[in-house]
Coordinates of C-alpha atoms in Angstrom, one line a residue:
K1 CA 0.0 0.0 0.0
I2 CA 1.3 3.5 -0.9
T3 CA 1.5 5.8 2.1
V4 CA 1.4 9.6 2.2
E5 CA 5.1 9.7 2.8
D6 CA 5.7 7.5 -0.3
A7 CA 3.8 10.1 -2.3
H8 CA 6.1 13.0 -1.3
I9 CA 7.9 14.1 -4.4
R10 CA 11.7 14.4 -4.2
F11 CA 13.3 16.3 -7.0
D12 CA 16.7 14.9 -6.4
I13 CA 15.8 11.8 -8.5
P14 CA 15.5 11.6 -12.3
A15 CA 12.6 13.1 -14.1
F16 CA 11.3 9.8 -15.4
A17 CA 11.1 8.4 -11.9
I18 CA 9.2 11.5 -10.6
D19 CA 6.8 11.1 -13.6
R20 CA 6.2 7.4 -12.6
Q21 CA 5.8 8.3 -8.9
I22 CA 3.1 10.9 -9.7
R23 CA 1.2 8.4 -11.9
A24 CA 1.4 5.7 -9.2
C25 CA 0.1 8.0 -6.5
T26 CA -2.7 9.6 -8.4
P27 CA -5.5 9.9 -7.3
N28 CA -4.8 8.4 -3.9
P29 CA -2.9 9.3 -1.8
G30 CA -1.9 12.0 -4.3
A31 CA 1.7 13.0 -5.1
W32 CA 2.6 16.2 -3.3
C33 CA 5.5 18.6 -2.6
N34 CA 6.1 21.8 -0.8
L35 CA 6.2 25.1 -2.6
H36 CA 8.5 27.6 -1.1
A37 CA 7.0 30.8 -2.5
Y38 CA 9.0 33.9 -2.3
C39 CA 6.3 36.5 -3.1
E40 CA 4.7 39.3 -1.0
D41 CA 4.2 37.0 2.0
S42 CA 6.9 34.4 1.7
Q43 CA 5.3 31.1 2.7
I44 CA 5.4 27.3 2.2
I45 CA 2.4 25.8 0.5
S46 CA 1.4 22.1 0.0
L47 CA 1.0 21.4 -3.7
H48 CA -0.5 18.2 -5.2
V49 CA 0.8 17.4 -8.7
L50 CA -2.0 15.6 -10.5
S51 CA -0.3 15.2 -13.9
C52 CA 3.0 15.9 -15.6
A53 CA 5.1 15.0 -18.6
L54 CA 8.8 14.9 -19.4
A55 CA 9.8 18.2 -21.0
K56 CA 10.1 18.2 -24.8
D57 CA 13.6 18.6 -26.2
E58 CA 12.6 21.7 -28.1
D59 CA 11.3 23.4 -24.9
I60 CA 14.5 22.5 -23.1
S61 CA 16.6 24.2 -25.8
I62 CA 14.4 27.2 -26.4
H63 CA 14.0 28.1 -22.7
N64 CA 17.5 26.9 -21.6
L65 CA 15.8 24.5 -19.1
S66 CA 18.8 22.2 -18.8
E67 CA 20.2 24.8 -16.3
L68 CA 17.3 24.1 -13.8
K69 CA 18.5 22.8 -10.5
P70 CA 16.4 20.0 -8.8
G71 CA 13.1 21.6 -7.6
Q72 CA 13.8 24.9 -9.4
I73 CA 10.7 26.3 -11.2
F74 CA 10.6 28.0 -14.6
A75 CA 7.2 29.4 -15.6
G76 CA 6.6 30.4 -19.2
K77 CA 3.5 31.9 -20.7
R78 CA 1.8 28.6 -21.3
N79 CA 3.9 26.1 -19.4
I80 CA 5.6 25.5 -16.1
W81 CA 8.7 23.3 -15.7
V82 CA 10.6 22.0 -12.8
G83 CA 14.1 20.6 -12.7
S84 CA 15.2 17.2 -11.3
S85 CA 18.5 15.5 -10.8
S86 CA 18.5 14.5 -14.5
G87 CA 15.9 15.9 -16.9
V88 CA 13.1 18.4 -16.7
L89 CA 9.4 17.9 -15.9
E90 CA 6.5 19.9 -17.3
L91 CA 3.7 20.2 -14.7
L92 CA 0.3 19.9 -16.4
E93 CA -2.2 19.9 -13.6
V94 CA -1.8 20.9 -9.9
K95 CA -3.9 21.5 -6.8
A96 CA -2.7 24.0 -4.4
Q97 CA -3.6 23.8 -0.7
G98 CA -7.2 25.0 -0.3
K99 CA -7.8 25.5 -4.0
K100 CA -9.4 23.6 -6.9
A101 CA -7.4 21.5 -9.3
M102 CA -6.3 23.5 -12.4
K103 CA -3.9 23.6 -15.2
A104 CA -0.4 24.2 -13.9
A105 CA 0.2 27.2 -16.1
D106 CA -3.0 28.9 -15.0
W107 CA -2.0 28.3 -11.3
A108 CA 1.5 29.7 -11.9
R109 CA 0.2 32.9 -13.4
G110 CA -2.1 33.5 -10.4
A111 CA 0.5 32.5 -7.9
H112 CA 3.0 35.3 -9.0
L113 CA 6.0 33.1 -8.4
S114 CA 9.4 34.7 -8.0
Q115 CA 12.6 33.3 -9.5
E116 CA 13.6 32.1 -6.0
S117 CA 10.5 29.9 -5.6
Y118 CA 11.2 26.2 -5.6
L119 CA 9.6 22.8 -4.9
D120 CA 10.8 20.2 -2.4

């Protein structure tokens, strides 16, 4: 049986392993991580990742995503990516603490993430 602790996403593992972990833990208990948001009110928020995909090679080269550190977030206009120990994940759907599930890019636009924000 998968426990809540098993569902905690660690970004110090390869992107393909994180992708598999998220698929295995969705819908229950739900893959989750902590967002360290450095905006107006610097806080830590629980974030459930409902779906993701390995970043496309063209996105990695266009946006220089290969430089992302594990857990580091890069939000584009229509996408949001996060680094891992090897590879980059595109977050597709997330559910922030106390909010409804939504497309990750829509959530990121509303969250007003700073460049120092990261996931762990």
